Every structure is written in C-alpha cells, then in structure tokens.
PDB file of C-alpha atoms and ligand atoms in Angstrom:
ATOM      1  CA  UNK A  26     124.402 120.494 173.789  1.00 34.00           C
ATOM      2  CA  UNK A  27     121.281 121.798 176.202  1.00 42.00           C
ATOM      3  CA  UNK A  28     122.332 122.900 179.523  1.00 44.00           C
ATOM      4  CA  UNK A  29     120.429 121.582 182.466  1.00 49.00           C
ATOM      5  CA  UNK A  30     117.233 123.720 182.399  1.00 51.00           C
ATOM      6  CA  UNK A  31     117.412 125.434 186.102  1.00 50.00           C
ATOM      7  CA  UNK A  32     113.737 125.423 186.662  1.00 52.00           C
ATOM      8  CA  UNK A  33     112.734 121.791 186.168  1.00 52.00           C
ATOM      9  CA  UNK A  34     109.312 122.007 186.146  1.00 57.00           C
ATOM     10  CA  UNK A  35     108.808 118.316 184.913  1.00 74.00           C
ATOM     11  CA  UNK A  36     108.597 114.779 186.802  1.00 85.00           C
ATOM     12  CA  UNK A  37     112.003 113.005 186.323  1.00 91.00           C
ATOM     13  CA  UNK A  38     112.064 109.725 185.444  1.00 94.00           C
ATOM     14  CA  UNK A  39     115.403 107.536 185.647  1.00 96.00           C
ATOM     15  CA  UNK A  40     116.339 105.627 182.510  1.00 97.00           C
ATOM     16  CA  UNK A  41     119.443 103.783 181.746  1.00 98.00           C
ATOM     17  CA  UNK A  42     122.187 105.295 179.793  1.00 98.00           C
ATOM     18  CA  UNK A  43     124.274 102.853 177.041  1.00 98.00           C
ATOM     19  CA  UNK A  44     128.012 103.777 176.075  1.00 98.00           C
ATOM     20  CA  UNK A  45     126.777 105.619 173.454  1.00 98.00           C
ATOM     21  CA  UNK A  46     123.817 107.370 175.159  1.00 97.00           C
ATOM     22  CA  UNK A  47     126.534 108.222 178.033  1.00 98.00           C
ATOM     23  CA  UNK A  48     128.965 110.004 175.705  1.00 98.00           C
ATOM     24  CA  UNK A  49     126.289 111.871 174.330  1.00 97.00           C
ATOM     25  CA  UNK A  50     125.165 113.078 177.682  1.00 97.00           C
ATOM     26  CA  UNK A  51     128.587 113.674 179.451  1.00 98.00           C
ATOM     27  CA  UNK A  52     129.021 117.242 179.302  1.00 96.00           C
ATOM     28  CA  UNK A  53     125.016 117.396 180.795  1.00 97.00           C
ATOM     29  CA  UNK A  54     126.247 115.024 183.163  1.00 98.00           C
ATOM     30  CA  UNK A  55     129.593 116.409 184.286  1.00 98.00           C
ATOM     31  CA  UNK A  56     127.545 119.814 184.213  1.00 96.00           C
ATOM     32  CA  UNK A  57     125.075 118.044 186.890  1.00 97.00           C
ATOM     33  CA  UNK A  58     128.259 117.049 188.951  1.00 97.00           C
ATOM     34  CA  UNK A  59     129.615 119.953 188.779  1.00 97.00           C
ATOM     35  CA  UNK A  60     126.776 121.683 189.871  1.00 96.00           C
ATOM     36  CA  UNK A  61     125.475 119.270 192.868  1.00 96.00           C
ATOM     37  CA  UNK A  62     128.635 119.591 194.608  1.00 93.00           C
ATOM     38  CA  UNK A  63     129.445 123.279 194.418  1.00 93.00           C
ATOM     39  CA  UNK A  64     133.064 122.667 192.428  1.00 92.00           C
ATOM     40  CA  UNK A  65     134.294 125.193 190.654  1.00 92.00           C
ATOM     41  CA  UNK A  66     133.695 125.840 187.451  1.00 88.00           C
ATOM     42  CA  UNK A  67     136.099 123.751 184.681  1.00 89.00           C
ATOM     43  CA  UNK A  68     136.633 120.833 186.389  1.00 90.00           C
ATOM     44  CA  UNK A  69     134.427 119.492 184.211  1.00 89.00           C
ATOM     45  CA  UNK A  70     136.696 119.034 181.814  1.00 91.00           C
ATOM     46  CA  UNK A  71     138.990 117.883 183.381  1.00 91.00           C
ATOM     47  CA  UNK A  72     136.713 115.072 184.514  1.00 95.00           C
ATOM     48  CA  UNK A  73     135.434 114.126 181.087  1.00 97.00           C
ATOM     49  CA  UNK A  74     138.301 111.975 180.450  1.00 97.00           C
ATOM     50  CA  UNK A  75     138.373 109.532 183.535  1.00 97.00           C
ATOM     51  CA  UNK A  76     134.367 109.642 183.448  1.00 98.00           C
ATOM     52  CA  UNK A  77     134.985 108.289 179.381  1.00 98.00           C
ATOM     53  CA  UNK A  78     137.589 105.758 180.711  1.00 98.00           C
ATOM     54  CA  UNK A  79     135.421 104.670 183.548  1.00 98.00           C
ATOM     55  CA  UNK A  80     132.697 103.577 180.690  1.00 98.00           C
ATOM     56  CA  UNK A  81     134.796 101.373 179.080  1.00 98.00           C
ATOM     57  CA  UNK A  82     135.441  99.261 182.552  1.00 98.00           C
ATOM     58  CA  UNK A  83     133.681  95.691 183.266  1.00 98.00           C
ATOM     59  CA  UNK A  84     129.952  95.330 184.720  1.00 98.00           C
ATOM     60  CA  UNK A  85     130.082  99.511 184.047  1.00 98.00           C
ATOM     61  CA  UNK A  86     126.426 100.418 183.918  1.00 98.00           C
ATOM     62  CA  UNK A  87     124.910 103.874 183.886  1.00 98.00           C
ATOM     63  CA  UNK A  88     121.451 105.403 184.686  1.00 98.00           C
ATOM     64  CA  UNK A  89     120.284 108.902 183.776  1.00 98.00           C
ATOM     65  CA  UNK A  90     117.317 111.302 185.179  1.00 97.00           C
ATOM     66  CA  UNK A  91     115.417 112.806 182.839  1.00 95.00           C
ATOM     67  CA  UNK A  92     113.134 115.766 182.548  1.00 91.00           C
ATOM     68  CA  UNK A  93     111.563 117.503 179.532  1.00 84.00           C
ATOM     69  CA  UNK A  94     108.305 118.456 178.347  1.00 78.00           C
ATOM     70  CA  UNK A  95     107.351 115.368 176.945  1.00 70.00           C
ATOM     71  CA  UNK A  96     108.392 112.848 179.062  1.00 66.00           C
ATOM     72  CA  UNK A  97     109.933 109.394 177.149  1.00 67.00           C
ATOM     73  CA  UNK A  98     110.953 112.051 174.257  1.00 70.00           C
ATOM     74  CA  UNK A  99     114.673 111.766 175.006  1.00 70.00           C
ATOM     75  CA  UNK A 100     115.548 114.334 172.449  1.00 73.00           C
ATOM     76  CA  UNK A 101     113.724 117.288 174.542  1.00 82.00           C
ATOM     77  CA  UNK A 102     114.300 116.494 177.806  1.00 90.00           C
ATOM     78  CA  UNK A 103     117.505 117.489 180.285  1.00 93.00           C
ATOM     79  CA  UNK A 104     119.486 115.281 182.361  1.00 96.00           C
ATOM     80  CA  UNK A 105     118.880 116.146 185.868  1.00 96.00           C
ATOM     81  CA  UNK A 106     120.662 113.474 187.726  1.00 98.00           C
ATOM     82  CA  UNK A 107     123.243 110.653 186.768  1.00 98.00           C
ATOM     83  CA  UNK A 108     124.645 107.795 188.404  1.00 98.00           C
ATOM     84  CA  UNK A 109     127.360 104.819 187.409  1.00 98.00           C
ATOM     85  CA  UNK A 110     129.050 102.328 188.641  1.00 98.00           C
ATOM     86  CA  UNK A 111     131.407  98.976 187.321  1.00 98.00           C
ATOM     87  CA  UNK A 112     132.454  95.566 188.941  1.00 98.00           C
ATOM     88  CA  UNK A 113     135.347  95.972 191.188  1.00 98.00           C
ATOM     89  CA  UNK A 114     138.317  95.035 190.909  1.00 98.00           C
ATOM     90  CA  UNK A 115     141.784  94.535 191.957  1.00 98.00           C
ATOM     91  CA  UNK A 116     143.447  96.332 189.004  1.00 98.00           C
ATOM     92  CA  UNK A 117     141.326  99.848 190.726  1.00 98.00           C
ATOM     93  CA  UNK A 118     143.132 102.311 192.064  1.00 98.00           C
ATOM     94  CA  UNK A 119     140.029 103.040 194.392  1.00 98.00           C
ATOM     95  CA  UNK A 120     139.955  99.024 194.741  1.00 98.00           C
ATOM     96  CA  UNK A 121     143.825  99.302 195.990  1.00 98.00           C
ATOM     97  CA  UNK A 122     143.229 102.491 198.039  1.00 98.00           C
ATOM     98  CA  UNK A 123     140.231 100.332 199.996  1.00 98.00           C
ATOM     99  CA  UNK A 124     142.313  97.103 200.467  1.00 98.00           C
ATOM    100  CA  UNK A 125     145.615  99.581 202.261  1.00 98.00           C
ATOM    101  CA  UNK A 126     143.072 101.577 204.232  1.00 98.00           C
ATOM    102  CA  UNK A 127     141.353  98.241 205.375  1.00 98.00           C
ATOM    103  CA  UNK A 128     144.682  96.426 205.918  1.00 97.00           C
ATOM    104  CA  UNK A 129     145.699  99.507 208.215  1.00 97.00           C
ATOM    105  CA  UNK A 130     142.711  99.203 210.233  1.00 96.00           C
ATOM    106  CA  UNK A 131     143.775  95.668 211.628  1.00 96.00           C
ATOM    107  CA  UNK A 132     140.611  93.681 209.645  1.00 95.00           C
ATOM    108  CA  UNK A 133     141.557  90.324 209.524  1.00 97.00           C
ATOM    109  CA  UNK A 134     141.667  89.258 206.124  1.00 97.00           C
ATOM    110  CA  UNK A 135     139.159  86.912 206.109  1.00 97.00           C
ATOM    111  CA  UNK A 136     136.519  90.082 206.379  1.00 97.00           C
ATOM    112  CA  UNK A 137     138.890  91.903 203.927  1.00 98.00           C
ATOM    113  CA  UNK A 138     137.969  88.971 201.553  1.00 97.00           C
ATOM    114  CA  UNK A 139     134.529  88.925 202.313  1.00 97.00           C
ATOM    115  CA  UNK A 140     134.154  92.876 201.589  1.00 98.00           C
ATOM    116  CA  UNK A 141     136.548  93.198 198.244  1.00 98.00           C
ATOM    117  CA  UNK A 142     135.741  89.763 196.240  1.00 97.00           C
ATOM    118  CA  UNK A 143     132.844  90.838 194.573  1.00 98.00           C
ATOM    119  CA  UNK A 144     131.243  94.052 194.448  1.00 98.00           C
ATOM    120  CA  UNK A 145     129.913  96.708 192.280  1.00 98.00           C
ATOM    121  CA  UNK A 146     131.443 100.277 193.029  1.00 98.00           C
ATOM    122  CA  UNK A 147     128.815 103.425 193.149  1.00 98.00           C
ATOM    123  CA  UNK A 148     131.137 105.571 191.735  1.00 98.00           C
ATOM    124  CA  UNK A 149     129.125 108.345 191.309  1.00 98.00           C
ATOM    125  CA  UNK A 150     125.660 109.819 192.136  1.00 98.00           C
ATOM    126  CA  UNK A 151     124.545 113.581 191.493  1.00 98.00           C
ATOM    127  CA  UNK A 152     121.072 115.421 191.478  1.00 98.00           C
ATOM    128  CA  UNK A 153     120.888 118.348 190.474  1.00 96.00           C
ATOM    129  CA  UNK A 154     120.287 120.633 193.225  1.00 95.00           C
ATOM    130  CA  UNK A 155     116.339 121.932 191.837  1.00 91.00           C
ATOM    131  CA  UNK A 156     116.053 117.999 191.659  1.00 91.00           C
ATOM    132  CA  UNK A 157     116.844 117.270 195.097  1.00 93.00           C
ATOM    133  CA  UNK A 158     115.058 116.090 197.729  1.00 90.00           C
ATOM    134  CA  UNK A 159     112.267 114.224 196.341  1.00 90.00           C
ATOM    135  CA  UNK A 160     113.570 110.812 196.457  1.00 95.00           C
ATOM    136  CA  UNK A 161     115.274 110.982 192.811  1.00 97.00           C
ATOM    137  CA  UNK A 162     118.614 110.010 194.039  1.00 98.00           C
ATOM    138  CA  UNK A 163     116.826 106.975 195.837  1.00 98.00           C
ATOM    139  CA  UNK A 164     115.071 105.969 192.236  1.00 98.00           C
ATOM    140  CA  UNK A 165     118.657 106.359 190.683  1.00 98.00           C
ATOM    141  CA  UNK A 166     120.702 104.086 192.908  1.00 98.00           C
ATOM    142  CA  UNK A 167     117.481 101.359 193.068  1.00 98.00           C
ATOM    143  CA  UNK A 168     117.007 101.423 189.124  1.00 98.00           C
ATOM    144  CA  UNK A 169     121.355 101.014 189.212  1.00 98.00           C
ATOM    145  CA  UNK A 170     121.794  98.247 191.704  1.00 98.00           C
ATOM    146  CA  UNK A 171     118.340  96.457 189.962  1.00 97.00           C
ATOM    147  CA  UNK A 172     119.866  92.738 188.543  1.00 95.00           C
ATOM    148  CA  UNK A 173     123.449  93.322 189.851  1.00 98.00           C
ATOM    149  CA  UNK A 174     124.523  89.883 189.779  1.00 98.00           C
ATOM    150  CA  UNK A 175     127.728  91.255 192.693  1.00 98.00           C
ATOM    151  CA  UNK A 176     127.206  90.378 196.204  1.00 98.00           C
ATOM    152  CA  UNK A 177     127.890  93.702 197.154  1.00 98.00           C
ATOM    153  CA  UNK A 178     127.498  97.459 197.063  1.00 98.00           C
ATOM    154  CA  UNK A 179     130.542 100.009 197.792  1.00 99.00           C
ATOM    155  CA  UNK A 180     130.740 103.384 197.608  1.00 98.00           C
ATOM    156  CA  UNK A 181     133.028 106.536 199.684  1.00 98.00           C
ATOM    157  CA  UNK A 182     131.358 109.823 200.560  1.00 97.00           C
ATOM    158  CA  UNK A 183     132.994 112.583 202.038  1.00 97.00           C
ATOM    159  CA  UNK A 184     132.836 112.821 205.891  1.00 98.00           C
ATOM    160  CA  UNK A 185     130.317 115.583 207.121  1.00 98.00           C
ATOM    161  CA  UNK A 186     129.494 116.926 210.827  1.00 98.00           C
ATOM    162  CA  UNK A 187     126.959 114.636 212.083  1.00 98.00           C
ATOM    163  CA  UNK A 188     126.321 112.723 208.835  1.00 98.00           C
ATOM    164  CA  UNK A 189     123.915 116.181 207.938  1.00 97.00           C
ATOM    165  CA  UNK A 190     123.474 116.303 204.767  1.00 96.00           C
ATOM    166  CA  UNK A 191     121.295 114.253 201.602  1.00 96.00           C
ATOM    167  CA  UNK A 192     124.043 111.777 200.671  1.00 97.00           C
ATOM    168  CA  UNK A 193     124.533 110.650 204.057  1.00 98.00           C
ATOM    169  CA  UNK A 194     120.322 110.603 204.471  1.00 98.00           C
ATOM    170  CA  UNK A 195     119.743 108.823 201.326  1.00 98.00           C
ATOM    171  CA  UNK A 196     122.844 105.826 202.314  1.00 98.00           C
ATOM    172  CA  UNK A 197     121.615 105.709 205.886  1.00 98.00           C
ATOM    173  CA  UNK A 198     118.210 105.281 204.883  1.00 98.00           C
ATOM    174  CA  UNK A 199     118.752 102.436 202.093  1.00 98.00           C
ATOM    175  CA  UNK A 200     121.127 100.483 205.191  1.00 98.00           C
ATOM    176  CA  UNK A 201     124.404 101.674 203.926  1.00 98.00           C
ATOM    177  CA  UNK A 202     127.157 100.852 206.864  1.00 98.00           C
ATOM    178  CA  UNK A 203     130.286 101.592 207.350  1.00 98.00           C
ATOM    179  CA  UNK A 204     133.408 100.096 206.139  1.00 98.00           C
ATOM    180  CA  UNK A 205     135.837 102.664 206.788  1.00 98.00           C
ATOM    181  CA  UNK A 206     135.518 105.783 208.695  1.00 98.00           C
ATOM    182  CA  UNK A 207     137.693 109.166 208.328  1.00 98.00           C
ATOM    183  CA  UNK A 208     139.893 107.614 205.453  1.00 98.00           C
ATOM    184  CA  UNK A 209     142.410 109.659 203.159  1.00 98.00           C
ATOM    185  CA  UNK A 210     142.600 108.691 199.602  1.00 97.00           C
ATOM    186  CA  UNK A 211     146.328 109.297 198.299  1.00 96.00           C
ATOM    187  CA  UNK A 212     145.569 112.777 197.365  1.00 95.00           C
ATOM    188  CA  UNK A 213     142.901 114.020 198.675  1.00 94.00           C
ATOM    189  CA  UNK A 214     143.330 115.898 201.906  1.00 95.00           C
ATOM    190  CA  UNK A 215     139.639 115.634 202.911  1.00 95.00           C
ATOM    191  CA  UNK A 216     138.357 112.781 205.043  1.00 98.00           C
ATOM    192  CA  UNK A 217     136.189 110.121 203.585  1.00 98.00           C
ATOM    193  CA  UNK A 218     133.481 107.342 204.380  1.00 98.00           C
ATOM    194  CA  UNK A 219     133.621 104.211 202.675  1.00 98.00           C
ATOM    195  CA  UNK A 220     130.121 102.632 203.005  1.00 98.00           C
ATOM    196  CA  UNK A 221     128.590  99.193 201.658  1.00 98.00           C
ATOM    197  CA  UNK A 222     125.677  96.688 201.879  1.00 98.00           C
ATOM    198  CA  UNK A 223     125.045  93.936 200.830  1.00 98.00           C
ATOM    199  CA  UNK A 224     122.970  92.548 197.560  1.00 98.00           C
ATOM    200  CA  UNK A 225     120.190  92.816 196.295  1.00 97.00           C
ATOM    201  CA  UNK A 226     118.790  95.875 198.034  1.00 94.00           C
TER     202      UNK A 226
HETATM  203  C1  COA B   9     123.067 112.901 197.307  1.00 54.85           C
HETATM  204  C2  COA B   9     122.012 113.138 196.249  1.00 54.85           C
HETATM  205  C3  COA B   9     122.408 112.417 194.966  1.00 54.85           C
HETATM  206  C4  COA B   9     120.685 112.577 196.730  1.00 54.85           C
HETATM  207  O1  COA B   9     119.691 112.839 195.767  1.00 54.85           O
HETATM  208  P1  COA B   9     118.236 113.323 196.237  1.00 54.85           P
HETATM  209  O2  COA B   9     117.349 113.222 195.057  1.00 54.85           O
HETATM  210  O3  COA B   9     118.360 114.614 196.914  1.00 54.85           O
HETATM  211  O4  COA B   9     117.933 112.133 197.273  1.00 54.85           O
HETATM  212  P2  COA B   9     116.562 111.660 197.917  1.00 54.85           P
HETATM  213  O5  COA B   9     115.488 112.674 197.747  1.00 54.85           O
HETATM  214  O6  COA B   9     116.300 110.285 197.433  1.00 54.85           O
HETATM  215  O7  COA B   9     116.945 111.539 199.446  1.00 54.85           O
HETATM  216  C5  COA B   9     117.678 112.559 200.055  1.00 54.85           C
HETATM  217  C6  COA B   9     116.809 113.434 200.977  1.00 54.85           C
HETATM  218  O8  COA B   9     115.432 113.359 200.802  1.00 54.85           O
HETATM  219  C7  COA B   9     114.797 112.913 202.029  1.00 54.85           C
HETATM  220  N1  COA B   9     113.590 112.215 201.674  1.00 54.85           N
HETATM  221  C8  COA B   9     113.134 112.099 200.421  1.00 54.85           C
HETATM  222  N2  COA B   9     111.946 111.498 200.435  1.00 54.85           N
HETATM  223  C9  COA B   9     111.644 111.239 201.720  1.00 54.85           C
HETATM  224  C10 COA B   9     110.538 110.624 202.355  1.00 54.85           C
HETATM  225  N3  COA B   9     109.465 110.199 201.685  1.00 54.85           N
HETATM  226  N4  COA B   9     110.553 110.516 203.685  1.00 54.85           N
HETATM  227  C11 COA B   9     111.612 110.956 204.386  1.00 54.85           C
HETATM  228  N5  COA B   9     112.683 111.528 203.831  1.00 54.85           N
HETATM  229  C12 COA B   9     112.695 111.680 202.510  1.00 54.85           C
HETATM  230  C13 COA B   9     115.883 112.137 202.658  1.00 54.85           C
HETATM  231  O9  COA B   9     115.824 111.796 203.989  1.00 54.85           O
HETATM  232  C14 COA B   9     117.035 113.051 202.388  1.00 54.85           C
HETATM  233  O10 COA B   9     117.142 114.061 203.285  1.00 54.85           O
HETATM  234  P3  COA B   9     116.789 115.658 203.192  1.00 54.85           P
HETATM  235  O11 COA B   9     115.996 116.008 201.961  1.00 54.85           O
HETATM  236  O12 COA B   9     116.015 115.933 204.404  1.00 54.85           O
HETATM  237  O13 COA B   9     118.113 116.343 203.160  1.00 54.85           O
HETATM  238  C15 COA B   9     121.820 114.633 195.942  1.00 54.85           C
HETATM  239  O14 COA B   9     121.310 115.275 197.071  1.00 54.85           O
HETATM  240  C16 COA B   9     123.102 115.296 195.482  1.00 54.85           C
HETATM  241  O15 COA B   9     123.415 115.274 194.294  1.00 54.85           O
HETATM  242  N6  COA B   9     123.842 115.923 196.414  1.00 54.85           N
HETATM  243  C17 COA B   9     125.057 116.643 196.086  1.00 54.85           C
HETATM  244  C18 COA B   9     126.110 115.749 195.486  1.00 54.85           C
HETATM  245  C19 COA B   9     126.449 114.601 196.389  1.00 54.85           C
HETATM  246  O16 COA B   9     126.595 114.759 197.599  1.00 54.85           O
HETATM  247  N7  COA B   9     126.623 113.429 195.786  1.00 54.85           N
HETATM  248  C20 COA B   9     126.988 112.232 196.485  1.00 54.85           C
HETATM  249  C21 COA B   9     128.454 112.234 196.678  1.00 54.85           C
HETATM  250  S1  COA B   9     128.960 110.696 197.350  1.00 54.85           S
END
C-alpha cells in the first residue's frame, strides 16, 4: 500500500470511491484521518473495522481526493482527502445519540421530526494537512452531497474556541447551522456541535 506522499505537488481532484475501491484505499484513508486530526498513531486500526462496517450501511456513498503524477491514473496517484456518509437512520447509534440530546434540549417533537426523518449523515471528512486550505474539503463535501435524494445534511464537529479553525470555516461558509451546541456523545468527554442544512446545497 503507498503512503500518502507528504509533498503533494499535484492538483487533487475528488472522485468517488465504490465498496471495492474503498476497501482498497482504507488504510490510505484511515492514514489521512489519522493524520488531519493529530491522533495518535494506531488508532487506525482500530478504526478500520467500524469504517468497513459503515460501508456496508444504506445510501453509504464515498468520495476520494486524489493526487499523482498523472492525474485520472488511479494506480499512481495518493489519496489525499476522503469523505463518506449513509442515510440515517433510527437503528444509528449516532441517530439515537441525536434524538436523546435533542429530546433533552426541550425541541418539540414536531422539529425533532422535521430534523431526523430523512437525512444523510457526513460522517466523516479529512484533508490531509499539505492538502488543506485550498478549497479541497469544499469540492469533497459538494461532489458527496451531489444527487442526494435526503432532505437533509447532518454532521457533529468538535466544539472549538470561537469556531477557529477549517472545519468550522468550511460548514459556516457552505450555511451549516446549528442543531445542537456543546453536546456529549456517550463516551466521549469532549464537547460537540451537531450541524445541518438543508438539501440540495
Ligand atoms: C476540515 C477539512 C476537511 C477542510 O478541508 P480543506 O481542504 O482545508 O477545506 P477548504 O479549503 O475547502 O476550506 C477550509 C479553509 O479554506 C478557506 N478558504 C478556501 N478557499 C477560500 C476562498 N476562496 N476564499 C475564502 N476562504 C477560503 C476557508 O475559509 C477555510 O479557512 P482557513 O483556510 O482560513 O482556515 C480539513 O481542514 C481537515 O481535514 N481538517 C482536520 C480534520 C477535521 O477537522 N475534519 C473534520 C472533522 S468534523
């Protein structure tokens, strides 16, 4: 498997990934992960698994950046970025997590409806950090949410001082709002943003 070359020196291009095309990519695209948000080294692998699982859900649909010397030639060129997503649904743990930490905040559930009937989930978004900055995580999520037939996007972020940093940017700046503010996932200690929009974008 090639690593992610650290000096991409070629244009990316976003292309989506198939089942197949996914699992061939995953360890390039957990490395990516891994990489974009500073975790240590490992968790990979112990991602690998629910990222496999995750592929095998409803609506799932990935999309890939790609960079290489001869651009269209996926056999020679490195995954630079990777995003995925699936339908929601009730059955989700993140889906269940949502509905509790919307329920707690007093929505009635006419809006709870409205925000958890039909959406696709942004799971998961990642440029690698030579990548950054130069709107490839904006081509990722457009080429991802292209033909969604949901009526909504959702996704949760991690809550940072002031909204300062390139995730927060890039949702902001493709009219992300918020759905929930400062929430805990069982779990996880840190606080989170859940964010949506509506479809198409
Ligand atoms: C979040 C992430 C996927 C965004 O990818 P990206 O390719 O950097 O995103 P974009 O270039 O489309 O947009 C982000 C930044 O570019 C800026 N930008 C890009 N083109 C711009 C333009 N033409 N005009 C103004 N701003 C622009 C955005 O405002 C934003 O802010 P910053 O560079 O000043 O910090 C990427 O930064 C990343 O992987 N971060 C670490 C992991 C992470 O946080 N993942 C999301 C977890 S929910």
């Amino acid at each position: 498997m090639r690593p992610v070359d650290p000096q991409i020196a070629w244009t990316p291009h976003t292309v989506e990934l198939n089942r197949e095309e996914f699992a061939k990519r995953l360890h390039e695209a957990l490395t990516v992960y891994v990489t974009a948000m500073d975790y240590p080294r490992g968790t990979e692998f112990h991602r690998a698994p629910m990222w496999t699982e995750h592929s095998t859900r409803p609506g799932w649909k990935a999309v890939g950046a790609l960079a290489g010397p001869e651009s269209g030639s996926p056999a020679v060129e490195s995954l630079v970025g990777i995003a995925y997503g699936y339908h929601g649904s009730s059955d989700q743990w993140w889906h269940q997590q949502v509905l509790h930490g919307l329920h707690r905040s007093g929505r009635p559930q006419s809006e709870i409806s409205a925000i958890l009937d039909d959406y696709f989930e942004l799971t998961e978004l990642h440029v690698h950090p030579n990548g950054q900055g130069h709107r490839l995580g904006e081509s990722l999520i457009r080429h991802l949410l292209h033909d969604r037939s949901e009526r909504s996007v959702l996704l949760s972020t991690p809550e940072v001082f002031d909204e300062d940093n390139r995730a927060w940017r890039l949702y902001r700046r493709l009219g992300f709002q918020d759905v929930l503010r400062r929430f805990r996932f069982s779990g996880d200690s840190r606080p989170f943003a859940v964010l949506g929009r509506g479809l198409p974008l």
